Amino acid sequence: MGTKTVFAPSVSAGSPSVSKLLQQYGCGPVRIEGTDNALYERHLLFDNAIDIGAATSRDRFEAFARSVRDILSQRWVLTEKTYELKNPKRLYYLSMEFLIGRSLANNVSNLLLVEAAKDAIQHKHLDWIDLLEQEPDAALGNGGLGRLAACFIESAATLHLPAMGYGLRYDYGLFKQGIRDGWQYEQPDNWLRAEDPWEVIRRGEKVEVRLNCSFEISGGSLRAIPGRPSSLIGIPFDRPVVGYGGTTINTLRLWAAAAPDFFNFQEFSGGDFVGALAQTLSAESLTRVLYPDDTTSMGQGLRFVQEYFLVACSLADLVRRFQRGNPDWSTFSEKAAIQLNDTHPAMAVPELLRILLDEAHLGWDEAWEITKGTLGYTNHTLLPEALEKWPLAWFEIMLPRHLELICEINRRLLDETRSRFPGDEGRVERVSLIEEGAGRKIRMANLAIVGSHSTNGVAAIHSGLLRTTTVKDLADMFPERFNNKTNGVTQRRWLLLANPALSRAVTDAVGDKWITDLNQLSKLKPLAADRSFRDAFRRAKRDAKSQFADWLRLSAGQTIDPDTIFDCHVKRFHEYKRQMLMALRIVVLYNRLRANPDLEMFPRTFFFGGKAAPAYHLAKLMIKFVNNLAGTIDGDPAVRGRLKVVFLPEYCVSLAERLIPASDVSNQISTAGYEASGTSNMKFMMNGALTVGTRDGATIEMAEEAGEENLFLFGLTAEQVAAGRGWYNPQFHYENEPETRAALNLIFTDHFSRNEPGVFSPLREMLLTNGDFYMHLADLTSYVQAHERLGALYADLDAWAHKAILNVASSGKFSSDRTISEYAADIWNVKPCPVP
Ligand code: NBG
């Protein structure tokens, strides 16, 4: 693995000379390395005052990353200055999650400094791979929702939009996943153990957040002490968000919680030393850790305060910025658009209203119009267990003013409902912001919809279902607010950086404009039939596969054969994502091979990767099953060399960047109607994998773009799933389908759990006796058949390459540049503000 594997030279063609670039970054004669005042040497020696000869890999990484930050710093400052000067409407993206991954290679690439960095590495005899490996993934997110936010802010910067991300600076990101005896165990992700070279702390811009109560935190849970107001301090940490080309460098601002520095000195000197310090501890605990659940709302007090803290800090900050350049509050929504990434920051509705009423002293009507005009809300899931509802009592104790405002919003909403739909009390109950009952709750999705001018889903089918089922009554009342914005991913990270061999082949064939205009890939369509392009495509895939195999051998001691079909299912473990459906398919194949050793079948390697929420026992059991399946198959000489199952622990952004380019097959097999969009499906498509999938989420649109004949779609549609709810019975499939029955029997007779009898019986309940809510058995047969068609195609190398190339060529729509342009035009009304 040499340095050539990381940098895609495709970008050097036609890119400006290094000296010109350094001028763009205002760096004058300062060089990255090699002279007395070069950046790298200075950082290495002086930042930590170490002997250069004794520097560790981590020291070298930090020095290199800081050099890159130095280069971009003046542009970064200039970007903000330009916005201050031109005073454009700005976009603020509020998200509890930003799943950033690593930044070094991405920043170097987006700054167009690949060649310069290469030179520096050569002169300094640095090991680039080793350097990159020193950077921990910034895993401040769970999965798709957080990774989407990271792609979005990169696209916004590339499109020169005056945009800013706001999130929380968790001391601990998503847990690290280990596997012991097949079981997942969690370990803290101490990603800030060593100082992060990208972030800049801005103590001068701290904000104060007031709450109407105080807290005690013990054993990870929060106890509120009513009637004793307190405040928290939000300290901003800024990270550069480099747009491709390095002209716009936006900011991701992450808040860390701290105790106020004026905190109770009286108590301190009065002798309550421990009590006073404990206050600091509890304040800082607030942003200590990311909640590791992606699709459940857990109703924890600490999370509630985290959400409010994000909202309060961010709004105070952006309001302060607004006031610097704008004397007139009435122009607020012409100067700021705020997008709420899911309901997590939905407290922005009452918070903004409060600011406009209590601080700007506007009247209700004007304040309310401005609030709605400024806010937009994105829904990311229809799963009822994920729709946040917070106890009204918590608002009462912590945020009584906000509760008062919510009640007034609700009173007006219900009045309007009653006058528009007289006598329809059922509807009134459903649209209400308050769920009545023993413990009254605030429905955060209703609040976000009512308090904003736009509600969007993340793929066409999902936006449709949102409107027609999940929040139908609100959609009836405010139809003009509802719209769709199909997700996208940034091709800079997911193709240019992650897949240098394919990027090069693409650029050689159609030029490099695709880097900022992914629709250019459609020029590849005619080349699907071109022998030399097919060869180049195949070589690129083969390269990526053997590189992945090398990496797996070196990092985990696992041997895999790059000449098998790489058949992948990587995402969070969840029943609806149906990892068990893929596992059942493998058991069916296993049975076939055991019964008929001469069966013709192209050998396959199955990859699973993903984490389960720590409290989601069934998902953890699914991980255990996959691991046991892998072990049993490995130990069975009957299928050796033909089937291999690999569970990849610690699936994260960096692992996705290695695996996706190496994949032949992408499994997108959620129960139709349950995966809002999916985004890895797009990454696989861009990288030339073929999709086997249900008609769900954005996979439907992928098939529209590429032609259904170029994907392998199967299974029940969302309508069929919904219609089958009343009568579906998995027992029918068990009784009438011999292969289904044999597969389940093998599992239930402990073939994969010889030493742990009965361990998988909850899977039996899930799949069979408890009704198979996600309808695995209904789709198993057609799923197996879809893969048979795919296997037959693989035997014809040209036909396979043809389809795969057509998929790459049709992936243009799934750039987050397209998605962000749509948000900017339809929801935000934010225009580019190029930095000179
Ligand atoms: C997830 C959906 C995915 C979707 C991403 C990004 C949540 C709550 N939702 O299907 O499950 O691709 O959001 O929109 O994490």
GROMACS .gro file of C-alpha atoms and ligand atoms in nm, residues 144-145 148 294-295 342 380-381 458 487 576-577 675-679, ligand 1:
model
   32
  144GLY     CA    1  -2.746   0.792   0.819
  145LEU     CA    2  -2.893   1.101   0.983
  148LEU     CA    3  -2.617   1.314   0.595
  294ASP     CA    4  -3.077   0.589   1.613
  295THR     CA    5  -3.442   0.503   1.589
  342ASP     CA    6  -3.523   1.575   1.272
  380HIS     CA    7  -3.611   1.114   0.891
  381THR     CA    8  -3.828   0.826   0.996
  458VAL     CA    9  -3.594   1.239   0.258
  487ASN     CA   10  -3.111   1.259   0.014
  576TYR     CA   11  -3.665  -0.336   0.995
  577LYS     CA   12  -3.333  -0.331   0.808
  675GLU     CA   13  -3.640   0.285   0.539
  676ALA     CA   14  -3.695   0.656   0.495
  677SER     CA   15  -3.424   0.690   0.233
  678GLY     CA   16  -3.097   0.512   0.294
  679THR     CA   17  -2.776   0.678   0.185
  837NBG     C1   18  -3.246   0.782   0.903
  837NBG     C2   19  -3.324   0.688   0.814
  837NBG     C3   20  -3.250   0.663   0.685
  837NBG     C4   21  -3.214   0.794   0.619
  837NBG     C5   22  -3.137   0.879   0.717
  837NBG     C6   23  -3.102   1.015   0.660
  837NBG     C7   24  -3.286   0.829   1.141
  837NBG     C8   25  -3.383   0.872   1.243
  837NBG     N1   26  -3.329   0.818   1.016
  837NBG     O1   27  -3.330   0.588   0.597
  837NBG     O2   28  -3.349   0.568   0.882
  837NBG     O3   29  -3.136   0.772   0.505
  837NBG     O4   30  -3.214   0.902   0.833
  837NBG     O5   31  -3.214   1.082   0.616
  837NBG     O6   32  -3.172   0.804   1.172
   0.00000   0.00000   0.00000
